[in-house]
Amino acid sequence: MSVWEVMSVSSEFGKLLRVSVFGQSHGKAIGVVVDGLPAGEEIDLEELQGFLDRRRPGKDPLSTARKETDVPEFLSGLEDGRTCGAPLCAVIRNADQHSQDYRELRDKPRPGHADYTAAVKWGGCADMRGGGHFSGRLTAPLCVAGGVAKQILARRDVHVGAHLCSVGQARDMLFPLHPTAELFRSVAAKAFPVLNDHAAEAMQTAVLAAKQDQDSIGGTIECAAIGLPAGLGEPMFGGVENRLAAALFGIPAVKGVEFGEGFHGASLRGSQNNDAFVLEDGQVRARTNHAGGILGGITTGMPLLLRVAVKPAPSIGKPQQTVSLSRMEPAELTVHGRHDPCVAHRAVPVVEAVTALVLLDMLMEGNHGTF
Amino acid sequence: MSVWEVMSVSSEFGKLLRVSVFGQSHGKAIGVVVDGLPAGEEIDLEELQGFLDRRRPGKDPLSTARKETDVPEFLSGLEDGRTCGAPLCAVIRNADQHSQDYRELRDKPRPGHADYTAAVKWGGCADMRGGGHFSGRLTAPLCVAGGVAKQILARRDVHVGAHLCSVGQARDMLFPLHPTAELFRSVAAKAFPVLNDHAAEAMQTAVLAAKQDQDSIGGTIECAAIGLPAGLGEPMFGGVENRLAAALFGIPAVKGVEFGEGFHGASLRGSQNNDAFVLEDGQVRARTNHAGGILGGITTGMPLLLRVAVKPAPSIGKPQQTVSLSRMEPAELTVHGRHDPCVAHRAVPVVEAVTALVLLDMLMEGNHGTF
Amino acid sequence: MSVWEVMSVSSEFGKLLRVSVFGQSHGKAIGVVVDGLPAGEEIDLEELQGFLDRRRPGKDPLSTARKETDVPEFLSGLEDGRTCGAPLCAVIRNADQHSQDYRELRDKPRPGHADYTAAVKWGGCADMRGGGHFSGRLTAPLCVAGGVAKQILARRDVHVGAHLCSVGQARDMLFPLHPTAELFRSVAAKAFPVLNDHAAEAMQTAVLAAKQDQDSIGGTIECAAIGLPAGLGEPMFGGVENRLAAALFGIPAVKGVEFGEGFHGASLRGSQNNDAFVLEDGQVRARTNHAGGILGGITTGMPLLLRVAVKPAPSIGKPQQTVSLSRMEPAELTVHGRHDPCVAHRAVPVVEAVTALVLLDMLMEGNHGTF
Amino acid sequence: MSVWEVMSVSSEFGKLLRVSVFGQSHGKAIGVVVDGLPAGEEIDLEELQGFLDRRRPGKDPLSTARKETDVPEFLSGLEDGRTCGAPLCAVIRNADQHSQDYRELRDKPRPGHADYTAAVKWGGCADMRGGGHFSGRLTAPLCVAGGVAKQILARRDVHVGAHLCSVGQARDMLFPLHPTAELFRSVAAKAFPVLNDHAAEAMQTAVLAAKQDQDSIGGTIECAAIGLPAGLGEPMFGGVENRLAAALFGIPAVKGVEFGEGFHGASLRGSQNNDAFVLEDGQVRARTNHAGGILGGITTGMPLLLRVAVKPAPSIGKPQQTVSLSRMEPAELTVHGRHDPCVAHRAVPVVEAVTALVLLDMLMEGNHGTF
């Protein structure tokens, strides 16, 4: 048998709730199949569209000029506005593509982008127009799935919210000890999703400065989930952290994931990092939440807290050094096309979406101690 | 049907290579089953023991005084010193337990430890003596599996090495652009696994200061893998980062995982973070390695670089505030028993072990573009 | 947390090659996502359509009168007629639905059908029009995926073929010891897919007699695969039989799966059932193939042989006894609508499709001993 | 990177409840890890031993003369006789091996056995003494796991029972429409596990005749489960049939699996095979159970019924034709050692064990409609 010229993709995650994302940026359509949703769940399509609009580009100078309406068509799984038990499939047709912008990139891989690794993996067959299957555009169907999950969770008083935590050196404040659904809603309603609006100004200034320089800039996102029961998750490799991290690294440009104090905790002492247990209203609670709501991989009942690092978008207007793969010689590359000077703020709802999907999956296992 | 009083554990990971860890700290034995190892691989048991000894406690004042010989017995999967294709099972008998030290903890959960979450999840049935299944002791069988994987990888010129990157505020230097197997060996041979021995002194001082204060201290570990082909990994949720993170968070006390620049990259600009492609000896290489050897979830052929954050060990001698679960009233707790003032240095080989296992699993899928 | 009113679906299978089927019979569309296909594989769409037409109904009096054109639209994964590495999604729009025919069935479950179990599982939310997600119609996207797999396998000289083995008491002959690709093609070209055309007459008579009686009739299908290397598959639960059976039982109406002599072998002696090893052209072969090409779950290099039992279609015109779920009282039901008096002959390409997908998945693991 | 000389085993199954079997017949020990058991379940070790004794050989002339005491040692997961949430590991040390009996087989593979396929897969490294990892001996740890599952299920009024259904041409009666736990117990208590003791005589005669002839003989087993809720299982590939079949084919020598009427149903008409729905005590029931308790992959609430085909044991005393792999020339083989003239009756508890494990796994998902 001849060798397999190529290879295995895996654009899926989940255990009981399976999420499978498909599509290329400049192909016919992108979409998602969600298998295992509870049946009988009403989906408010207007609310869902509101969620999708939070990641949509083209709204202001901080994002790519690409216009996308991003209205999903549901091919299956919904009947009379409710989930019917069968797998849900939602499709978003692609439009407003400028594929010719990307012609050069087949030969000259963009530094920092998957052009080169896709070319190695799939040879000349990879459809990398607009980033292909690696494009941030694939986060749109992910948000469809996650928006559905958020509605199902909210009905059970589990809420997921996030904010832009930093852009470059500009930093937002962190979530309070007990964030509320109301706080999540107010951040989500902002054009620039931060807690402290003064921080927003500094961040926007940083983004626009990068744009001015034909450059891009990175950022971090903090995400919280409230209303989770204690006892969710499994020891070692089945923990809440393991499963969230495994999915969160699937968001393009994410290069780090931490829970609670995370990397900062590595500089602390145990007496600073341990959360004392206290009784509140007859419930065991923690006085602080350095653990981010997780001990031994299992939820404590305190808010779940995580942060992700989003690298600066690799597509920049500045000339960069690369190689011509066909000639195997050095080459200079100036990326044309429409780019985001920062993707971190647009990734805020995506982090919520992925977090909601993983938590819904774990809650459906029922293996928490409170039922 | 009555409710299930309890719950699902998942102490396993892997796709083609499956690793299943079992045991409680003060039970009869701990061990591991590794299913899917290539057959015909010679395992050098002396070299393996040398690897296990790197995480063994009781060697110096920086670790717990618990003595463990940690010599695994292989029940299956090895014949005449070679893997035979059948699942490998290795068992380490427990000894030198002082279970009575832990009696109080069943009622008064230690802050920062899994005592409370295990109690919620498994009710009064959890065997939490010495940390039970959540104990750092479970990393011994993980190192047996990982030590075997390291030997198999090394035979194919893939090498995995790590060093202690920081303890508290004291920091080691980082790996050079092209770390070598020789460098990995020299670090592994040190009693305190750092690159810069001056840093070692500062770190040890920090550990001993914490010990003096009946406290503990956290740290970070940097791990690298060299010799990987370009094209390994899959887009989105099947990427190298996803799979490594999912496993690395299974190491007790790990609260953060980042690749390449990671969180630091979030403060950079694209022009700083992108790695220019260059030609070296007719091969496409990157001039820098901010990406940590991974773009779009897929290896570039550059060294893979990751860091993990290890929180300060939660068991400390200082009095701490907790609750009595039986009386549901506040309680003070002073943890007796033998503890590690720092677990980060002992976790260095564990990070290598887990990284090696994940990489071996992915290499066995064969889905990289170069074969 | 309130109980989950419902439930997990799993319309997926595969390890490196993942197949996810979605859609309801009378929803907007049905379709499939195939994640992990090798890149660079040319897909002959005309040949694929020819394969799909083999399961298409409405061609003759032996099948339902429902007309379906079943032309898939590829939304992703194909570019310039070749797989591009990204997940492939194909969609078939539904048309020619007579949903009103099914209104009564929401209250009065059809005996032998999933109406009742879906109602229990998903409450009143299940979309069971036309059988919903349980409909035989879902085998159309499965054949899209399987038809693609067949082309990829054929390029590597692995061929999968099947024939209708029996209908009621009428039986076809069995595959010869060494079936050929040519034989597979000649059977596939027949309107009624049997080896012996005399058998076809008896089978068709049986189907028409059942139709005349407003009844239905069952059948069996034999499937073979040639060109497989020896050494494919894993011991115990990872064997070729395990994985094929797990997928084949996903075809609606399949109630039995056997390999080689299967159930007949249970009445034999070892001396009758063992296949003597012989040398042919310097290769180890078996003189007979009672094992169906599999020993210990692993391929021998002889043709793989399996049979599936297809129950008589549950939708029949005869009045049947059931219950009214709303009134909880006995009820009589006469199923209207258009039905297949026999689904076994239409299931022949579906068995090929599923077999091809599982074998492609296993071949991509590369874990056979001959490469 | 050089090719992997060999590859992946998979001796595991399960989703939330993971079962991993290890060991070779003549290695140090065989055993099992069960990850995900509910915590707090009392395990009656005496009852478990009684279950294990049902498959133990060496009791009478119908089985191999190999003596095994088969008393498992629990290394983890049990404390004070109850499951503690952590993975359970049980080990059975091997003894009474006559490995020299098997020396010849390394070169001359036994017809019908995995000797040849293991040699292809794992080269000369396979440890095939006594059948190695493919030996029926590996069903002992499987019965440890299954015996534990049976106790947990019984506590929730789910009972699994099986009987020998046929040996050669001799046939037992089938289970009645509503088998009871009492019936299961009475069959289990018999030395020869059949419903009709007259059938037992004919079967034993057939086994002894085969033994007399230095031959072996096959058989079938019927297994039932009662007390299951309606609504368990998922459509298409996640059905009860799919998951049971995937696991049951992991029992050595199983070559066929069918549910309800199975292959016989393929010769029936819909009007014969459909089970009319009726009301009994205000519950929806079926008047007959041709479906074996499963429609659309989902349980109906009627007893689950399945049958497996067990081929005649391949190790027989008669001379057989094979090849010498070292000389690549024809060879005659007379298998010495101690063999079972029939393995079907010893496989009865193994089928119960595997069925119980799969059902427990599915019940733990909680995705049935009644909770």
Tab-separated table of C-alpha atoms in Angstrom, chain B residues 86-331:
chain	number	residue	atom	x	y	z
B	86	ALA	CA	0.265	-6.060	24.408
B	87	PRO	CA	-0.625	-3.327	26.908
B	88	LEU	CA	2.135	-2.529	29.368
B	89	CYS	CA	1.210	-2.491	33.050
B	90	ALA	CA	3.638	-1.283	35.699
B	91	VAL	CA	2.923	-1.277	39.406
B	92	ILE	CA	4.665	0.429	42.320
B	93	ARG	CA	3.783	-0.837	45.773
B	94	ASN	CA	3.204	1.813	48.370
B	95	ALA	CA	5.270	1.874	51.536
B	96	ASP	CA	6.303	4.273	54.301
B	97	GLN	CA	2.809	5.689	54.697
B	98	HIS	CA	1.829	7.590	57.780
B	99	SER	CA	-1.903	7.503	57.229
B	100	GLN	CA	-2.776	8.635	60.696
B	101	ASP	CA	-1.338	12.037	59.800
B	102	TYR	CA	-4.284	12.555	57.522
B	103	ARG	CA	-7.162	11.493	59.723
B	104	GLU	CA	-8.239	15.003	60.601
B	105	LEU	CA	-8.429	16.040	56.944
B	106	ARG	CA	-11.448	13.895	56.206
B	107	ASP	CA	-13.463	16.366	58.221
B	108	LYS	CA	-11.458	19.531	57.720
B	109	PRO	CA	-10.539	20.015	54.091
B	110	ARG	CA	-7.174	21.621	53.449
B	111	PRO	CA	-7.420	24.981	51.687
B	112	GLY	CA	-6.097	24.734	48.166
B	113	HIS	CA	-6.285	20.951	48.076
B	114	ALA	CA	-8.794	18.564	46.496
B	115	ASP	CA	-10.020	17.361	49.894
B	116	TYR	CA	-13.178	19.410	49.640
B	117	THR	CA	-14.008	18.802	45.995
B	118	ALA	CA	-13.403	15.054	46.400
B	119	ALA	CA	-15.695	15.058	49.414
B	120	VAL	CA	-18.430	16.772	47.403
B	121	LYS	CA	-17.971	14.475	44.448
B	122	TRP	CA	-17.580	11.137	46.192
B	123	GLY	CA	-19.171	11.794	49.530
B	124	GLY	CA	-17.582	10.109	52.494
B	125	CYS	CA	-16.196	7.345	50.301
B	126	ALA	CA	-13.217	9.183	48.891
B	127	ASP	CA	-9.923	7.684	50.027
B	128	MET	CA	-8.051	10.929	50.571
B	129	ARG	CA	-5.308	9.582	52.825
B	130	GLY	CA	-2.132	11.292	51.652
B	131	GLY	CA	-4.098	13.034	48.901
B	132	GLY	CA	-5.510	9.771	47.598
B	133	HIS	CA	-5.801	9.621	43.855
B	134	PHE	CA	-5.060	13.357	43.690
B	135	SER	CA	-1.653	12.988	45.276
B	136	GLY	CA	1.523	14.061	43.523
B	137	ARG	CA	2.560	10.471	44.150
B	138	LEU	CA	0.489	9.503	41.108
B	139	THR	CA	3.107	11.199	38.971
B	140	ALA	CA	5.434	8.258	39.638
B	141	PRO	CA	3.558	5.844	37.350
B	142	LEU	CA	3.121	8.695	34.895
B	143	CYS	CA	6.905	8.946	34.808
B	144	VAL	CA	7.191	5.208	34.212
B	145	ALA	CA	5.012	5.602	31.122
B	146	GLY	CA	6.749	8.792	30.071
B	147	GLY	CA	10.205	7.349	30.609
B	148	VAL	CA	9.334	4.511	28.264
B	149	ALA	CA	8.027	7.030	25.726
B	150	LYS	CA	11.197	9.095	25.990
B	151	GLN	CA	13.326	6.077	25.116
B	152	ILE	CA	11.166	5.253	22.117
B	153	LEU	CA	11.301	8.847	20.918
B	154	ALA	CA	15.038	9.145	21.448
B	155	ARG	CA	15.556	6.138	19.163
B	156	ARG	CA	13.930	8.273	16.447
B	157	ASP	CA	15.946	11.370	17.352
B	158	VAL	CA	13.105	13.124	19.100
B	159	HIS	CA	14.262	14.429	22.476
B	160	VAL	CA	12.306	16.041	25.270
B	161	GLY	CA	13.930	18.090	28.024
B	162	ALA	CA	12.849	20.530	30.686
B	163	HIS	CA	14.201	22.766	33.373
B	164	LEU	CA	12.914	24.688	36.341
B	165	CYS	CA	12.225	28.120	34.938
B	166	SER	CA	11.386	30.001	38.111
B	167	VAL	CA	10.672	29.620	41.813
B	168	GLY	CA	8.860	32.527	43.341
B	169	GLN	CA	10.628	35.578	41.950
B	170	ALA	CA	13.886	33.762	41.153
B	171	ARG	CA	14.231	33.000	37.465
B	172	ASP	CA	16.418	30.758	35.347
B	173	MET	CA	17.432	31.715	31.794
B	174	LEU	CA	15.323	30.303	28.962
B	175	PHE	CA	16.262	27.567	26.518
B	176	PRO	CA	18.407	28.770	23.598
B	177	LEU	CA	16.940	28.891	20.086
B	178	HIS	CA	18.188	25.406	19.361
B	179	PRO	CA	18.457	23.315	22.503
B	180	THR	CA	20.273	20.010	22.075
B	181	ALA	CA	19.920	16.531	23.468
B	182	GLU	CA	23.244	17.118	25.188
B	183	LEU	CA	21.842	20.167	26.957
B	184	PHE	CA	18.818	18.149	28.081
B	185	ARG	CA	21.118	15.471	29.482
B	186	SER	CA	23.254	17.932	31.380
B	187	VAL	CA	20.233	19.574	33.022
B	188	ALA	CA	18.735	16.205	33.871
B	189	ALA	CA	21.948	15.192	35.594
B	190	LYS	CA	21.779	18.099	38.039
B	191	ALA	CA	20.301	17.727	41.499
B	192	PHE	CA	18.437	20.960	40.859
B	193	PRO	CA	17.387	21.064	37.220
B	194	VAL	CA	18.217	24.546	35.929
B	195	LEU	CA	20.250	25.945	33.080
B	196	ASN	CA	22.048	28.625	35.100
B	197	ASP	CA	23.480	27.395	38.375
B	198	HIS	CA	23.416	30.869	39.879
B	199	ALA	CA	19.681	30.859	39.407
B	200	ALA	CA	19.625	27.525	41.221
B	201	GLU	CA	21.053	29.117	44.321
B	202	ALA	CA	18.430	31.854	44.394
B	203	MET	CA	15.697	29.303	43.850
B	204	GLN	CA	16.913	27.012	46.579
B	205	THR	CA	17.141	29.935	48.937
B	206	ALA	CA	13.526	30.757	48.164
B	207	VAL	CA	12.423	27.170	48.789
B	208	LEU	CA	14.276	26.946	52.075
B	209	ALA	CA	12.877	30.293	53.189
B	210	ALA	CA	9.383	29.041	52.515
B	211	LYS	CA	10.154	25.829	54.383
B	212	GLN	CA	11.492	27.822	57.308
B	213	ASP	CA	8.197	29.707	57.408
B	214	GLN	CA	6.158	26.486	57.362
B	215	ASP	CA	5.027	27.663	53.977
B	216	SER	CA	5.415	26.590	50.360
B	217	ILE	CA	6.252	28.309	47.089
B	218	GLY	CA	5.302	27.951	43.413
B	219	GLY	CA	7.321	27.842	40.229
B	220	THR	CA	7.325	27.461	36.481
B	221	ILE	CA	8.836	24.848	34.195
B	222	GLU	CA	9.987	25.232	30.623
B	223	CYS	CA	9.938	22.168	28.401
B	224	ALA	CA	11.256	21.706	24.872
B	225	ALA	CA	11.086	18.958	22.270
B	226	ILE	CA	13.504	18.731	19.370
B	227	GLY	CA	13.558	16.520	16.310
B	228	LEU	CA	9.845	16.731	15.576
B	229	PRO	CA	8.883	16.748	11.920
B	230	ALA	CA	7.004	19.728	10.518
B	231	GLY	CA	3.339	18.994	9.856
B	232	LEU	CA	2.465	17.199	13.081
B	233	GLY	CA	-0.904	18.079	14.575
B	234	GLU	CA	-4.283	18.987	13.259
B	235	PRO	CA	-6.209	22.241	12.903
B	236	MET	CA	-8.478	23.641	15.594
B	237	PHE	CA	-9.178	21.172	18.376
B	238	GLY	CA	-6.713	18.477	17.299
B	239	GLY	CA	-3.659	20.698	17.469
B	240	VAL	CA	-0.433	19.965	19.289
B	241	GLU	CA	-1.236	22.702	21.803
B	242	ASN	CA	-4.697	21.331	22.517
B	243	ARG	CA	-3.472	17.839	23.149
B	244	LEU	CA	-0.464	18.829	25.208
B	245	ALA	CA	-2.495	21.227	27.341
B	246	ALA	CA	-5.211	18.630	27.909
B	247	ALA	CA	-2.620	16.256	29.340
B	248	LEU	CA	-0.369	18.755	31.145
B	249	PHE	CA	-3.251	20.075	33.235
B	250	GLY	CA	-3.489	16.508	34.541
B	251	ILE	CA	-0.300	17.039	36.527
B	252	PRO	CA	-1.313	18.031	40.064
B	253	ALA	CA	-0.801	21.745	40.820
B	254	VAL	CA	-0.472	22.873	37.205
B	255	LYS	CA	-2.613	26.000	36.743
B	256	GLY	CA	-1.322	27.424	33.468
B	257	VAL	CA	0.100	26.249	30.143
B	258	GLU	CA	1.545	28.424	27.393
B	259	PHE	CA	3.409	27.857	24.150
B	260	GLY	CA	6.184	29.989	22.661
B	261	GLU	CA	5.772	33.548	23.902
B	262	GLY	CA	2.461	32.597	25.498
B	263	PHE	CA	1.112	35.282	27.790
B	264	HIS	CA	4.069	37.522	27.088
B	265	GLY	CA	3.141	37.437	23.414
B	266	ALA	CA	-0.145	39.115	24.237
B	267	SER	CA	1.791	42.304	24.943
B	268	LEU	CA	3.736	42.228	21.685
B	269	ARG	CA	3.098	43.495	18.217
B	270	GLY	CA	2.839	41.211	15.208
B	271	SER	CA	6.096	42.510	13.827
B	272	GLN	CA	7.799	41.457	17.070
B	273	ASN	CA	6.043	38.133	17.459
B	274	ASN	CA	6.069	36.790	13.881
B	275	ASP	CA	8.996	34.519	13.092
B	276	ALA	CA	10.566	35.317	9.736
B	277	PHE	CA	11.077	32.281	7.506
B	278	VAL	CA	14.590	31.676	6.276
B	279	LEU	CA	16.465	28.955	4.435
B	280	GLU	CA	19.104	26.959	6.281
B	281	ASP	CA	20.845	24.071	4.568
B	282	GLY	CA	18.065	24.040	2.026
B	283	GLN	CA	15.427	23.724	4.728
B	284	VAL	CA	12.725	26.198	5.663
B	285	ARG	CA	13.421	27.401	9.179
B	286	ALA	CA	12.339	30.311	11.346
B	287	ARG	CA	14.835	32.946	12.382
B	288	THR	CA	13.229	33.237	15.797
B	289	ASN	CA	10.845	30.928	17.606
B	290	HIS	CA	8.198	33.044	19.291
B	291	ALA	CA	5.661	30.529	18.037
B	292	GLY	CA	7.254	27.773	20.121
B	293	GLY	CA	7.403	25.561	17.075
B	294	ILE	CA	3.657	25.562	16.421
B	295	LEU	CA	1.568	27.528	13.915
B	296	GLY	CA	-2.121	26.790	13.481
B	297	GLY	CA	-1.772	23.894	15.905
B	298	ILE	CA	0.762	22.210	13.622
B	299	THR	CA	4.496	21.826	14.127
B	300	THR	CA	6.838	24.005	12.097
B	301	GLY	CA	9.921	21.845	12.539
B	302	MET	CA	11.411	24.331	14.985
B	303	PRO	CA	11.824	23.236	18.624
B	304	LEU	CA	8.548	22.903	20.479
B	305	LEU	CA	8.533	25.178	23.531
B	306	LEU	CA	6.054	25.291	26.380
B	307	ARG	CA	5.862	26.499	29.938
B	308	VAL	CA	3.660	25.409	32.794
B	309	ALA	CA	2.798	27.216	36.005
B	310	VAL	CA	2.944	25.131	39.175
B	311	LYS	CA	1.110	26.588	42.130
B	312	PRO	CA	2.612	26.519	45.626
B	313	ALA	CA	1.851	23.184	47.278
B	314	PRO	CA	-1.319	23.612	49.331
B	315	SER	CA	-0.156	21.530	52.305
B	316	ILE	CA	1.607	23.944	54.606
B	317	GLY	CA	2.460	23.867	58.279
B	318	LYS	CA	0.972	27.280	59.065
B	319	PRO	CA	-2.435	27.298	60.730
B	320	GLN	CA	-5.185	27.868	58.174
B	321	GLN	CA	-8.867	28.560	58.329
B	322	THR	CA	-11.251	25.901	57.091
B	323	VAL	CA	-14.563	24.340	58.067
B	324	SER	CA	-15.540	21.156	59.814
B	325	LEU	CA	-17.745	19.329	57.317
B	326	SER	CA	-19.361	17.180	59.999
B	327	ARG	CA	-20.260	20.071	62.270
B	328	MET	CA	-20.577	22.699	59.586
B	329	GLU	CA	-18.700	25.183	61.666
B	330	PRO	CA	-15.486	27.162	61.183
B	331	ALA	CA	-12.315	25.344	62.165
